PDB file of C-alpha atoms in Angstrom:
ATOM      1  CA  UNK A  14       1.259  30.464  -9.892  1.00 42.00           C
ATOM      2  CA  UNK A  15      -0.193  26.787 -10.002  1.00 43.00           C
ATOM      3  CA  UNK A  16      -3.173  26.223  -7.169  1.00 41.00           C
ATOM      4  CA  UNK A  17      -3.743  22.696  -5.572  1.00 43.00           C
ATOM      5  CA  UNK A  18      -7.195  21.324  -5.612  1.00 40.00           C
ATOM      6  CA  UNK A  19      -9.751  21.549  -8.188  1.00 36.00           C
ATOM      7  CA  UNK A  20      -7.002  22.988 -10.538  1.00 41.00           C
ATOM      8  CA  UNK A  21      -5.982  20.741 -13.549  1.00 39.00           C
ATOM      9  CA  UNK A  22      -3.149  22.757 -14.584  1.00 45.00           C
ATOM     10  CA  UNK A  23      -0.914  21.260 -12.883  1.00 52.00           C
ATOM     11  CA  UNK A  24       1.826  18.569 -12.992  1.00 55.00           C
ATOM     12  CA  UNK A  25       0.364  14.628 -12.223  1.00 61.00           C
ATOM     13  CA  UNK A  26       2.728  13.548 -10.395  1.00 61.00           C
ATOM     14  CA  UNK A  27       1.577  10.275  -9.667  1.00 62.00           C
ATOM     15  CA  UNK A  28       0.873   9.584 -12.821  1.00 64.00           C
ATOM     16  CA  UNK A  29       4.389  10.605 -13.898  1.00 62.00           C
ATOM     17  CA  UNK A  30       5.776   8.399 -11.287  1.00 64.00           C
ATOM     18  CA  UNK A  31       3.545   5.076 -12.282  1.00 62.00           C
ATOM     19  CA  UNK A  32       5.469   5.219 -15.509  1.00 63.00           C
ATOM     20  CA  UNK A  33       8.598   5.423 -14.322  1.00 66.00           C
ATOM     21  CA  UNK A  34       9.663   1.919 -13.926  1.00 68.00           C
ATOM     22  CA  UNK A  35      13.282   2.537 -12.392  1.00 73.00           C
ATOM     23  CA  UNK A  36      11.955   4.108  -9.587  1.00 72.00           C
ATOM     24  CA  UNK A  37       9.165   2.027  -9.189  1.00 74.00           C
ATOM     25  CA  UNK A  38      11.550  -1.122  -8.776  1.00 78.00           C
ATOM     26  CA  UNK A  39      13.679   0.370  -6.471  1.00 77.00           C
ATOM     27  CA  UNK A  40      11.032   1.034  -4.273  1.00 77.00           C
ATOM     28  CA  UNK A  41       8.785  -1.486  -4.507  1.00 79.00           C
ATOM     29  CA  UNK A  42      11.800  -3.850  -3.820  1.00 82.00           C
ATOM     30  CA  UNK A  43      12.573  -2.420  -0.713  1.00 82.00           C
ATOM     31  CA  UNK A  44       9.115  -2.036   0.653  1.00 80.00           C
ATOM     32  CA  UNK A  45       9.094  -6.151  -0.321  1.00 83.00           C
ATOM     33  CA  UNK A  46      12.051  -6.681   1.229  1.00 85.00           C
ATOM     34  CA  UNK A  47      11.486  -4.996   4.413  1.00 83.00           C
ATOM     35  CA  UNK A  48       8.088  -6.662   4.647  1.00 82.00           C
ATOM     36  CA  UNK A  49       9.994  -9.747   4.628  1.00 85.00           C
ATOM     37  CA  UNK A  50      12.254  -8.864   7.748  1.00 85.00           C
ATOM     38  CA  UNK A  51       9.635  -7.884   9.614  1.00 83.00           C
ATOM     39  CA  UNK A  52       7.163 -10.818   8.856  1.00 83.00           C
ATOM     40  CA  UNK A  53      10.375 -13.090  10.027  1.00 86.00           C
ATOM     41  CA  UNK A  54      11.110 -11.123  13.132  1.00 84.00           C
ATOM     42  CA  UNK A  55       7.724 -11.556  13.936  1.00 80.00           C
ATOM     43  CA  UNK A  56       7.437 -15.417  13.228  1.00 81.00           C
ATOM     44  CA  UNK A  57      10.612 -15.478  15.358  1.00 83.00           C
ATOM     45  CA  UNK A  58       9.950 -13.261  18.087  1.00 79.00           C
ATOM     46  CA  UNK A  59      13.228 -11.362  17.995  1.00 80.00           C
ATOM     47  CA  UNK A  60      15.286  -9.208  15.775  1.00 78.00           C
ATOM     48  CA  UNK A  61      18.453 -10.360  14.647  1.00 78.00           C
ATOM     49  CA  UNK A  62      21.125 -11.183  17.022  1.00 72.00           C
ATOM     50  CA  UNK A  63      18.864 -10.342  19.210  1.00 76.00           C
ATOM     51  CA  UNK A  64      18.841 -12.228  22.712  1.00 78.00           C
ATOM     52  CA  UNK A  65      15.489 -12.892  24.628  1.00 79.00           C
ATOM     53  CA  UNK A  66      13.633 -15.475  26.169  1.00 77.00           C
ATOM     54  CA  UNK A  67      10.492 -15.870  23.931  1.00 75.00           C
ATOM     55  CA  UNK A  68      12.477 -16.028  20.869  1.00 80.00           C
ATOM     56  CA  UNK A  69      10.615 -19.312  18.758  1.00 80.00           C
ATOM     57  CA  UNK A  70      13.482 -20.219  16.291  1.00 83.00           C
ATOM     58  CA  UNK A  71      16.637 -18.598  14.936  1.00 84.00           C
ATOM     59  CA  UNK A  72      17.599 -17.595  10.933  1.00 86.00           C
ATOM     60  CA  UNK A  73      19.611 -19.435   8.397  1.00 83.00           C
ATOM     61  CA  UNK A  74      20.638 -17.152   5.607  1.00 86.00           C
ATOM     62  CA  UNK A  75      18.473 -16.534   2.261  1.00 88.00           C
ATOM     63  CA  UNK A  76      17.400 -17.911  -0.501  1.00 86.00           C
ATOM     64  CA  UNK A  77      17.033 -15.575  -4.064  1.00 88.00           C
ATOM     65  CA  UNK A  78      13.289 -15.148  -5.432  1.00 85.00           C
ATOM     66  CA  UNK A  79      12.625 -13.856  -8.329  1.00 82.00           C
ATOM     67  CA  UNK A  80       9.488 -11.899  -8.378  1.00 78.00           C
ATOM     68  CA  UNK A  81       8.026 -10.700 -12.309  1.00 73.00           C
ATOM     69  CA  UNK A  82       5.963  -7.587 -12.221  1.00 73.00           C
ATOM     70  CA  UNK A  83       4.391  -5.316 -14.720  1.00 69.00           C
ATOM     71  CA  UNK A  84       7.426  -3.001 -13.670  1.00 71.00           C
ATOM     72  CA  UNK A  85       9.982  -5.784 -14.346  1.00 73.00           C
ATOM     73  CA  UNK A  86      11.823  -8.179 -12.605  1.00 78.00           C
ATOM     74  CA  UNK A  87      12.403  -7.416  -8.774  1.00 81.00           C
ATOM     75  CA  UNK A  88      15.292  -9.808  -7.646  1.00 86.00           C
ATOM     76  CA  UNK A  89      14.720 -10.261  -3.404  1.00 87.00           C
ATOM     77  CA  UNK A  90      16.201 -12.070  -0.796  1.00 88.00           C
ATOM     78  CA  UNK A  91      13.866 -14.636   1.435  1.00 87.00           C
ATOM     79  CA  UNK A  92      14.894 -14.992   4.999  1.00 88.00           C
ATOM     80  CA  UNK A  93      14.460 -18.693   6.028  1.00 87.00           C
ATOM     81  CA  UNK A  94      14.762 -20.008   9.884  1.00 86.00           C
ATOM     82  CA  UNK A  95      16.636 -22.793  11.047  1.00 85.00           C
ATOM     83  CA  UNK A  96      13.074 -25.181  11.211  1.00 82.00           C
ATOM     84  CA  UNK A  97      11.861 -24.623   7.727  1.00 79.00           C
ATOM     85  CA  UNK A  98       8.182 -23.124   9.634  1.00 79.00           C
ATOM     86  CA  UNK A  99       8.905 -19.371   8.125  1.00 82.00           C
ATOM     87  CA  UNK A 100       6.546 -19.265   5.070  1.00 78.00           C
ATOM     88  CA  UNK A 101       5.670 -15.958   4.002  1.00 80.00           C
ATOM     89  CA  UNK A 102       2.010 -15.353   1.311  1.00 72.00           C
ATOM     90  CA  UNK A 103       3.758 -11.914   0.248  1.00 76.00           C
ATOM     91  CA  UNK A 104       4.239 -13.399  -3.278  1.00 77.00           C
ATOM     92  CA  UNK A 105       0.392 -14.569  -4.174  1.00 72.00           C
ATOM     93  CA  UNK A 106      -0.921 -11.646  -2.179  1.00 71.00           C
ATOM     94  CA  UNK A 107       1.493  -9.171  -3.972  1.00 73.00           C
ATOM     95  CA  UNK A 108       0.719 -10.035  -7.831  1.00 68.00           C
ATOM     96  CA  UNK A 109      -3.628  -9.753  -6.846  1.00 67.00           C
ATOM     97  CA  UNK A 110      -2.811  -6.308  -5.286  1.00 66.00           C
ATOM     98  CA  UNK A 111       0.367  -5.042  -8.119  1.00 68.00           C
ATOM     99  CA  UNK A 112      -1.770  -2.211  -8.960  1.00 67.00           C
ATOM    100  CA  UNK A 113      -2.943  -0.767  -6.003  1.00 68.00           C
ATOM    101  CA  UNK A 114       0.309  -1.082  -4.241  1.00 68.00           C
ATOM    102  CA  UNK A 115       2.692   0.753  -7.074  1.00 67.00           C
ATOM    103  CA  UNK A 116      -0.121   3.542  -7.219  1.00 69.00           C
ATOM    104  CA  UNK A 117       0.277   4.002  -2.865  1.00 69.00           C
ATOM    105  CA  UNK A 118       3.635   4.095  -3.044  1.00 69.00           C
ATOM    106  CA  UNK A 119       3.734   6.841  -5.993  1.00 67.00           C
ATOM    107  CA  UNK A 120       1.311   8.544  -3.865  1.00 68.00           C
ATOM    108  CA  UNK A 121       3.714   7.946  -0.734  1.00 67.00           C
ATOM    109  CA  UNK A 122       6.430   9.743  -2.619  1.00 65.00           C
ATOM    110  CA  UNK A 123       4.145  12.566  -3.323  1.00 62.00           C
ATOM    111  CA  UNK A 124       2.917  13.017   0.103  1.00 66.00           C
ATOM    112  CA  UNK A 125       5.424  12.103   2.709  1.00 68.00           C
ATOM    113  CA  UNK A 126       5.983   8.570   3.720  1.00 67.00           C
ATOM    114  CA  UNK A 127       3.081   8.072   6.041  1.00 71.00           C
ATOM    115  CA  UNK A 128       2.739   5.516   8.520  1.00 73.00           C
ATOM    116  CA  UNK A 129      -1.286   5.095   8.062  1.00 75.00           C
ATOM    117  CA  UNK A 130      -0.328   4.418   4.068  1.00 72.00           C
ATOM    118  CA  UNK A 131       2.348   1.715   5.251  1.00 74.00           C
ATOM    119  CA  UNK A 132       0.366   0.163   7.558  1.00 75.00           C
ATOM    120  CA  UNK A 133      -2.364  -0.552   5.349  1.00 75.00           C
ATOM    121  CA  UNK A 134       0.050  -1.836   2.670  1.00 71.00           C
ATOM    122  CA  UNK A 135       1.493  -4.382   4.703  1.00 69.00           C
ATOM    123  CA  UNK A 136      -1.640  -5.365   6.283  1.00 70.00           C
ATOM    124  CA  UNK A 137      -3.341  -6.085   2.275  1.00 67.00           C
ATOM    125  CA  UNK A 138       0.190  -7.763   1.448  1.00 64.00           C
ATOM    126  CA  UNK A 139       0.421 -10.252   4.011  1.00 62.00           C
ATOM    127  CA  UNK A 140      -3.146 -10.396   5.612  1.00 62.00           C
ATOM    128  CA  UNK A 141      -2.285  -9.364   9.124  1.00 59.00           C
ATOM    129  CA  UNK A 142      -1.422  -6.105  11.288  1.00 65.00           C
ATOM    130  CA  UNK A 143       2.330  -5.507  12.160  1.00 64.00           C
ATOM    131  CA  UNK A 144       3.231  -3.568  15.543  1.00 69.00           C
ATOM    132  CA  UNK A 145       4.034   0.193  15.424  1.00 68.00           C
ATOM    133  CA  UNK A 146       7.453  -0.534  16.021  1.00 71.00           C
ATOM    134  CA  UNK A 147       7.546  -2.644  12.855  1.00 70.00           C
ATOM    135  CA  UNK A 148       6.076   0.074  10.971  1.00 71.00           C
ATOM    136  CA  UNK A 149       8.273   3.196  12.157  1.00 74.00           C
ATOM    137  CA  UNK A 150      11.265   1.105  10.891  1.00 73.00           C
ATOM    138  CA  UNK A 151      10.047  -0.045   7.283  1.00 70.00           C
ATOM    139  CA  UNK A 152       9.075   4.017   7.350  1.00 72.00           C
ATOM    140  CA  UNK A 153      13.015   4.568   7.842  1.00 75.00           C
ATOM    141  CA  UNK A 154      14.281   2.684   5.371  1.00 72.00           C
ATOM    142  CA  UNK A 155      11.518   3.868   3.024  1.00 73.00           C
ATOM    143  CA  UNK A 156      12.918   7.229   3.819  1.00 77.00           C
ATOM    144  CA  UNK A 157      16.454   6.792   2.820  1.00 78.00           C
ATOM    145  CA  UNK A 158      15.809   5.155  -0.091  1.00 75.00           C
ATOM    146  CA  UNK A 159      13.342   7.979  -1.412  1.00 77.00           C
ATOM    147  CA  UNK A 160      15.937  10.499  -0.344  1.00 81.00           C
ATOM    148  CA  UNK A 161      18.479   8.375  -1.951  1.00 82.00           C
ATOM    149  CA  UNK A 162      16.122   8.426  -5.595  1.00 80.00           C
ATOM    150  CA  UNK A 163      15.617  12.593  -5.079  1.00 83.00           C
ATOM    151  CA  UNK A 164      19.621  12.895  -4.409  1.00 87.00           C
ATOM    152  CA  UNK A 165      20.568  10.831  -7.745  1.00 89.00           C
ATOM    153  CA  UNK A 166      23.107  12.007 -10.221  1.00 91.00           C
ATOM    154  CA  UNK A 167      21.754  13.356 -13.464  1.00 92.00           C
ATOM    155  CA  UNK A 168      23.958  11.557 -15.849  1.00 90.00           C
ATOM    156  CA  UNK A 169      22.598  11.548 -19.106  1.00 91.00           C
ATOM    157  CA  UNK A 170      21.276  14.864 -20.543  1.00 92.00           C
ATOM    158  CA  UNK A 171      17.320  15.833 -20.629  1.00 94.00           C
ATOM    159  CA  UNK A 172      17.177  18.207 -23.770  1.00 94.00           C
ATOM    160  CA  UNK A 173      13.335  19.268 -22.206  1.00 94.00           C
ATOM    161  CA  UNK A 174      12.335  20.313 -19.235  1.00 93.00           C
ATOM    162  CA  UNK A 175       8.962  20.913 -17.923  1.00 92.00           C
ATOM    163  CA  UNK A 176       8.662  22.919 -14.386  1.00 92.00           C
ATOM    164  CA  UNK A 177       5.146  23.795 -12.609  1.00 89.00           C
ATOM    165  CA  UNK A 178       4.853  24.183  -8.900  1.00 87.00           C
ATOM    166  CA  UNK A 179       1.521  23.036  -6.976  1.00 85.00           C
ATOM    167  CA  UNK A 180       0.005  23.946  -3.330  1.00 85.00           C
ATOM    168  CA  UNK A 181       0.147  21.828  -0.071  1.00 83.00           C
ATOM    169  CA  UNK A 182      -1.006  21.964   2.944  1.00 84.00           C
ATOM    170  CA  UNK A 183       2.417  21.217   5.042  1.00 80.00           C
ATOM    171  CA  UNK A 184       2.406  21.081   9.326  1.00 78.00           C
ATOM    172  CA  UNK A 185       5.329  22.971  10.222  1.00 78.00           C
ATOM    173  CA  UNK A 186       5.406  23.001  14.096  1.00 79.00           C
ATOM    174  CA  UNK A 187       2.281  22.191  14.836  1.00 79.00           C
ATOM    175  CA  UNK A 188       0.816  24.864  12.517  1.00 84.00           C
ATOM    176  CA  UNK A 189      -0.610  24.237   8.990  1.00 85.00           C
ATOM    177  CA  UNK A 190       0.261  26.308   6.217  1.00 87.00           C
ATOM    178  CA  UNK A 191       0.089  26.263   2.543  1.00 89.00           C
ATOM    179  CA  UNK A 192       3.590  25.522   0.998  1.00 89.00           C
ATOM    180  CA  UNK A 193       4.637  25.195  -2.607  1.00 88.00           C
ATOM    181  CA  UNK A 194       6.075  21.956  -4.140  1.00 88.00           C
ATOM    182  CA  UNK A 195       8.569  22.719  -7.119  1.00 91.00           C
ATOM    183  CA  UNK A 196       8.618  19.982  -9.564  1.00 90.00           C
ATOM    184  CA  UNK A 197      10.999  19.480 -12.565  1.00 92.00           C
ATOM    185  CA  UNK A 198       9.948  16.352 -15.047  1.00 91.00           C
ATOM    186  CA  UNK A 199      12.696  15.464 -17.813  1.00 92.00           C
ATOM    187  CA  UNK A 200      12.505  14.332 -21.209  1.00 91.00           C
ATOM    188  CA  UNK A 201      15.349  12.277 -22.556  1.00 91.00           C
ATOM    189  CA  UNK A 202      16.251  12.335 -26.291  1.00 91.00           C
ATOM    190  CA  UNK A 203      14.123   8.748 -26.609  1.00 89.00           C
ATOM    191  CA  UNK A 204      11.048  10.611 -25.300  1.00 88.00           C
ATOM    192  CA  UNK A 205      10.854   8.847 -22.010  1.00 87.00           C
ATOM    193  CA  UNK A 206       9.842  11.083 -18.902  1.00 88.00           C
ATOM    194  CA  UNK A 207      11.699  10.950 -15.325  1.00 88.00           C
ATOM    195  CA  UNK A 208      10.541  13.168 -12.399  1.00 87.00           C
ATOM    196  CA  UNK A 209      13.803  15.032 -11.789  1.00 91.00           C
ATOM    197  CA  UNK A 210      13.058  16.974  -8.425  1.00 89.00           C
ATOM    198  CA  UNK A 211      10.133  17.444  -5.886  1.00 87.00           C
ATOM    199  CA  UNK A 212      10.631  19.883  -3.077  1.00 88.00           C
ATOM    200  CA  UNK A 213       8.670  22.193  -0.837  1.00 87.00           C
ATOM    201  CA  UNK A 214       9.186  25.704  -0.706  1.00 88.00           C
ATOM    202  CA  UNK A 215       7.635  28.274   1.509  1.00 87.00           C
ATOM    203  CA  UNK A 216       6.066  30.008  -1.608  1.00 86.00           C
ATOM    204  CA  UNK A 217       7.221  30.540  -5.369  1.00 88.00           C
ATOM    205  CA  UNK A 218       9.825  32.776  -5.766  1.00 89.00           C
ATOM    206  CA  UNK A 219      12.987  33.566  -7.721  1.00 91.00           C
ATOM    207  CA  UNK A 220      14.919  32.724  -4.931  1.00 92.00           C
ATOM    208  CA  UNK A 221      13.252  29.493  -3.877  1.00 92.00           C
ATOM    209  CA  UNK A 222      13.182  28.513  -7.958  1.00 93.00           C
ATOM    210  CA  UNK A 223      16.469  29.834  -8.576  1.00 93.00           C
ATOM    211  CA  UNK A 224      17.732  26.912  -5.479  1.00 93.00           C
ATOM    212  CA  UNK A 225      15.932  24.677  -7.010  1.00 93.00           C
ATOM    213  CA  UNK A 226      17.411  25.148 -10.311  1.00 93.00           C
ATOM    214  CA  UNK A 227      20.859  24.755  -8.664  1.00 94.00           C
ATOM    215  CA  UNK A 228      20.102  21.922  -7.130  1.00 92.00           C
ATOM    216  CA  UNK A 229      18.846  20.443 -10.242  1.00 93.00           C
ATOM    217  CA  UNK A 230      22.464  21.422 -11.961  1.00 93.00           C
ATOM    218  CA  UNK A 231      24.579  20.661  -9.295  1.00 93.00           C
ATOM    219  CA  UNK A 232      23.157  16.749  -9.372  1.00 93.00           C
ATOM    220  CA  UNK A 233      24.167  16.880 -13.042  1.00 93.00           C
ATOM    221  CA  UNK A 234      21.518  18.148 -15.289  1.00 93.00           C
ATOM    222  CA  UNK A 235      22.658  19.165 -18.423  1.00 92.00           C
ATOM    223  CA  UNK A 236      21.739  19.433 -22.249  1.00 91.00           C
ATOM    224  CA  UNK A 237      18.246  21.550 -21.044  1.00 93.00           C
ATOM    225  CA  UNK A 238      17.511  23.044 -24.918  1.00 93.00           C
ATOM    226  CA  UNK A 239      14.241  23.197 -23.880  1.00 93.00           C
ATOM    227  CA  UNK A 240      11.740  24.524 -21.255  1.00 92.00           C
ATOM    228  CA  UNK A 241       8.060  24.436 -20.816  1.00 91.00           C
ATOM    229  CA  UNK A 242       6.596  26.323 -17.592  1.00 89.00           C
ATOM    230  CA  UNK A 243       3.885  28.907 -16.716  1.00 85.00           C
ATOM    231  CA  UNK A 244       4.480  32.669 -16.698  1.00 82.00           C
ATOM    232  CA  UNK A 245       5.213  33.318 -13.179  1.00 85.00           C
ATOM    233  CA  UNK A 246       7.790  36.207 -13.060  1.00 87.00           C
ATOM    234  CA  UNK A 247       9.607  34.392 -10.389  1.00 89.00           C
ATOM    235  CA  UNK A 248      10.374  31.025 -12.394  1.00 89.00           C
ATOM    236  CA  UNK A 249      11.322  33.114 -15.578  1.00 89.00           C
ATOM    237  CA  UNK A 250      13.831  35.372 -13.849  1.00 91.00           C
ATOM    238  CA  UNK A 251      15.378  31.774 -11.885  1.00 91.00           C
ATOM    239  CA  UNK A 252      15.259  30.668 -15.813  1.00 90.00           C
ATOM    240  CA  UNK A 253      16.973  33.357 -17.110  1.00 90.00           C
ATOM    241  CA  UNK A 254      20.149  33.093 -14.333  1.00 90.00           C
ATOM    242  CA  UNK A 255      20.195  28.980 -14.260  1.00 90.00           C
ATOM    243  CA  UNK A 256      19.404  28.285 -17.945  1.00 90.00           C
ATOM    244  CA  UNK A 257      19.315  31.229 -19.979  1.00 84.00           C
ATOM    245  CA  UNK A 258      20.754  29.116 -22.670  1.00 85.00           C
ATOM    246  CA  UNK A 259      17.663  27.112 -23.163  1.00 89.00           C
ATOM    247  CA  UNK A 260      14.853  28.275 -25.411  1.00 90.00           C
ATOM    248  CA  UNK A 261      11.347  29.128 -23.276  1.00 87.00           C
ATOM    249  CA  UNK A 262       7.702  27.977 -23.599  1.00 86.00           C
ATOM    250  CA  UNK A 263       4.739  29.128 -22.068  1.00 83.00           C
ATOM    251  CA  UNK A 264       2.561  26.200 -20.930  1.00 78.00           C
ATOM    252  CA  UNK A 265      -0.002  25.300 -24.068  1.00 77.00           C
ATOM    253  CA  UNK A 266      -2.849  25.212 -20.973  1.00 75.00           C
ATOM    254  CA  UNK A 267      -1.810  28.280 -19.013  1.00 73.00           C
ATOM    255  CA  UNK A 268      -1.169  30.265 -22.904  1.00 76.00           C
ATOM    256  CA  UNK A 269      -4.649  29.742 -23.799  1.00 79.00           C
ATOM    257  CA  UNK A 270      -6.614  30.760 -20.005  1.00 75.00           C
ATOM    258  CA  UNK A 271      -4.755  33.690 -20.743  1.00 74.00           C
ATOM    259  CA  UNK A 272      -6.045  33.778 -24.138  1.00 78.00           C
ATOM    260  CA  UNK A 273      -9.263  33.580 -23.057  1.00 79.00           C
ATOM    261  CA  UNK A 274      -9.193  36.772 -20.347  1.00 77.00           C
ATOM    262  CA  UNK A 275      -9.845  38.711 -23.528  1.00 79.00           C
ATOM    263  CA  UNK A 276     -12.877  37.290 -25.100  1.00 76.00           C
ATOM    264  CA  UNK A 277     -16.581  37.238 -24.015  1.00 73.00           C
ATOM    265  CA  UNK A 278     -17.278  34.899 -21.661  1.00 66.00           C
ATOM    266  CA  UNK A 279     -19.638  32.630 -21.971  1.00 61.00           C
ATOM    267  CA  UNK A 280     -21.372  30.120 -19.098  1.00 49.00           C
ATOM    268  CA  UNK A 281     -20.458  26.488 -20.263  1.00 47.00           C
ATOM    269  CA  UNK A 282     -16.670  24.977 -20.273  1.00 47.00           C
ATOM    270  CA  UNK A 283     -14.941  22.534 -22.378  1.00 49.00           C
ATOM    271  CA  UNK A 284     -12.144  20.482 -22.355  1.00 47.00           C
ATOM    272  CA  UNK A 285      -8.786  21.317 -23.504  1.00 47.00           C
ATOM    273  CA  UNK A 286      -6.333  19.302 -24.910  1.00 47.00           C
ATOM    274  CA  UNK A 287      -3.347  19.849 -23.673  1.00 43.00           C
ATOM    275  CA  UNK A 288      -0.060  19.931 -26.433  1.00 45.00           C
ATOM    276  CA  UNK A 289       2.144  16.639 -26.685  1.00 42.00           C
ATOM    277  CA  UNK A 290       5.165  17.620 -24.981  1.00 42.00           C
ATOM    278  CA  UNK A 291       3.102  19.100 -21.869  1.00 45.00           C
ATOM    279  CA  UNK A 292       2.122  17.176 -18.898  1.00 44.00           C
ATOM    280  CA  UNK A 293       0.007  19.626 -17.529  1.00 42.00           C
ATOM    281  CA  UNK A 294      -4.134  19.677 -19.310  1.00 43.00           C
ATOM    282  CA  UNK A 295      -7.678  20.114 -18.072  1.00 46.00           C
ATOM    283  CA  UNK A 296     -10.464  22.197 -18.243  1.00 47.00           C
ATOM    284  CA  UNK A 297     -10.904  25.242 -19.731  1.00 47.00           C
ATOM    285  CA  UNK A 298     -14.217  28.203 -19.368  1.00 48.00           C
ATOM    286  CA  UNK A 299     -15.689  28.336 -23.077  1.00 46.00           C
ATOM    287  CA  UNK A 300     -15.054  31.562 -23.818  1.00 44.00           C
ATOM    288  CA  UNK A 301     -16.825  32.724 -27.624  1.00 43.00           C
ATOM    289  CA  UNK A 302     -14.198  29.996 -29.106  1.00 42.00           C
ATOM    290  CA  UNK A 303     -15.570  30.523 -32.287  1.00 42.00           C
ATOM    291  CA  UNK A 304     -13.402  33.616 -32.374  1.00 42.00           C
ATOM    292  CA  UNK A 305     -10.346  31.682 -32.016  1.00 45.00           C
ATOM    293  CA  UNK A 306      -8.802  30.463 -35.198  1.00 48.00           C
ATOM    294  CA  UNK A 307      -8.830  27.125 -35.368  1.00 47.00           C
ATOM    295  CA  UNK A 308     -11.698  26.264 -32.609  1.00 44.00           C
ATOM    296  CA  UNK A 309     -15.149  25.376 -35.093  1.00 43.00           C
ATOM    297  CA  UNK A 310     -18.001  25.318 -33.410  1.00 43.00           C
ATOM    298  CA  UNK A 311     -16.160  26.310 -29.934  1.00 45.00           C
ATOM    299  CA  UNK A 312     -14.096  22.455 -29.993  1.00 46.00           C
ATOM    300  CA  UNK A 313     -10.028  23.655 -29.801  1.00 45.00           C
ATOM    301  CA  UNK A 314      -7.729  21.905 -31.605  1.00 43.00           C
ATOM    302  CA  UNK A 315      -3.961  21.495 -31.413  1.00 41.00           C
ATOM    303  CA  UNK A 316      -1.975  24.152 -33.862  1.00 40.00           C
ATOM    304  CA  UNK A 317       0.150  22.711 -36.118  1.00 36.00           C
TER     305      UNK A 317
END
């Protein structure tokens, strides 16, 4: 069973997520787009069709922009206003903070889409504060399209499959309790890594694994030859039901801490380096390596 903080066996989400550039798009497109209604609906002073007295000016279709990032191209529609005053800096501001926004929203993905996290996005995109209001509805349509990603058919087969679960801290009517986040990450034949699945379970089980494994099939997966995971009795018993057809792995990371319970400690720590096809590395208590074959002078190396 994978702890939260200060343990680096687990999954990186985040970092999964910054390389996966079809997701990315998709939402970075619609937090761009949404930041363009509501910067218009501001500079207008009403919403659409809406009727009011202190409305300034009223809209007059798009226009197409084309907007290159390091994620690719992000086709999005401009709203423009009857006068020709609407002028939005979104663009200029967008390509000086790229970076910092994909990383957010990865994080956003991870953590629940919080309105603090929006708010501050907008604010360093176009240099001034929206209204709550503004930012409770770019946090709905953020929703459905994140639930729309999670829902997505599986159509084309991921031969390996690497599962780990991780610990938050989730409010659950107005108590906080620690809850475990399953998360699946596939590898397509072309070696490219998608995070399949990442759900919250009240604690790592065969049932709650076994679920998750079913939800995972019934979206499509298929061609799993492959699994890498820890040794938690739990997953392997969901593993045997859901995909006993697939071979089993034992985490390179988790494989050698075990390893290690039966040598000699000793007081310093070194890094590990975690096998190729794992996502999950980190730190490891130096343990008399010398014993181990294939660790001179206590510095591992990757078995052949």
């Amino acid at each position: 069973m994978t702890e939260r903080t200060g343990k680096s066996g687990t999954i990186d989400v985040k970092a999964v997520l910054a390389g996966d550039e079809e997701f990315l798009r998709a939402l970075v497109r619609t937090a761009l787009q949404e930041v363009l209604e509501v910067e218009m609906t501001q500079a207008l002073g009403a919403e659409k069709s809406e009727r009011t007295a202190g409305r300034l000016g009223y809209r007059s279709g798009y226009y197409d922009r084309t907007l290159v990032t390091r994620i690719g191209k992000l086709e999005l529609r401009v709203p423009q206003d009857r006068d020709g005053r609407f002028s939005t800096e979104l663009f200029e501001r967008y390509q000086r903070s790229e970076r910092a926004l994909v990383a957010a929203l990865a994080e956003m993905y991870v953590q629940g889409v919080s309105t603090r996290k929006v708010k501050s996005i907008t604010e360093e995109l176009c240099g001034h504060s929206f209204s709550a209001s503004s930012i409770s509805a770019i946090n709905q349509r953020l929703d459905a399209s994140l639930a729309q990603f999670a829902g997505r058919a599986l159509a084309e087969a991921f031969p390996y499959l690497i599962l780990d679960a991780r610990y938050e801290r989730v409010r659950e009517a107005g108590v906080i309790a620690s809850h475990a986040v399953l998360i699946a990450i596939g590898i397509d034949w072309d070696g490219r890594r998608q995070v399949l699945a990442v759900e919250v379970a009240n604690r790592e089980s065969r049932s709650s694994w076994r679920d998750f494994l079913c939800g995972l099939k019934g979206r499509g997966l298929h061609g799993v030859e492959f699994v890498v995971a820890d040794d938690h009795a739990g997953l392997r018993a969901a593993l045997r039901e859901e995909l006993g057809e697939a071979a089993y792995q034992r985490c390179y990371v988790h494989f050698l801490r075990n390893a290690l319970d039966y040598v000699p400690r000793r007081s310093t720590t070194t890094a590990c380096r975690s096998c190729a096809g794992c996502t999950i590395g980190g730190s490891l208590p130096r343990r008399a390596a010398t014993w181990l074959p294939g660790w001179p002078n206590g510095q591992p190396s990757t078995p052949g």
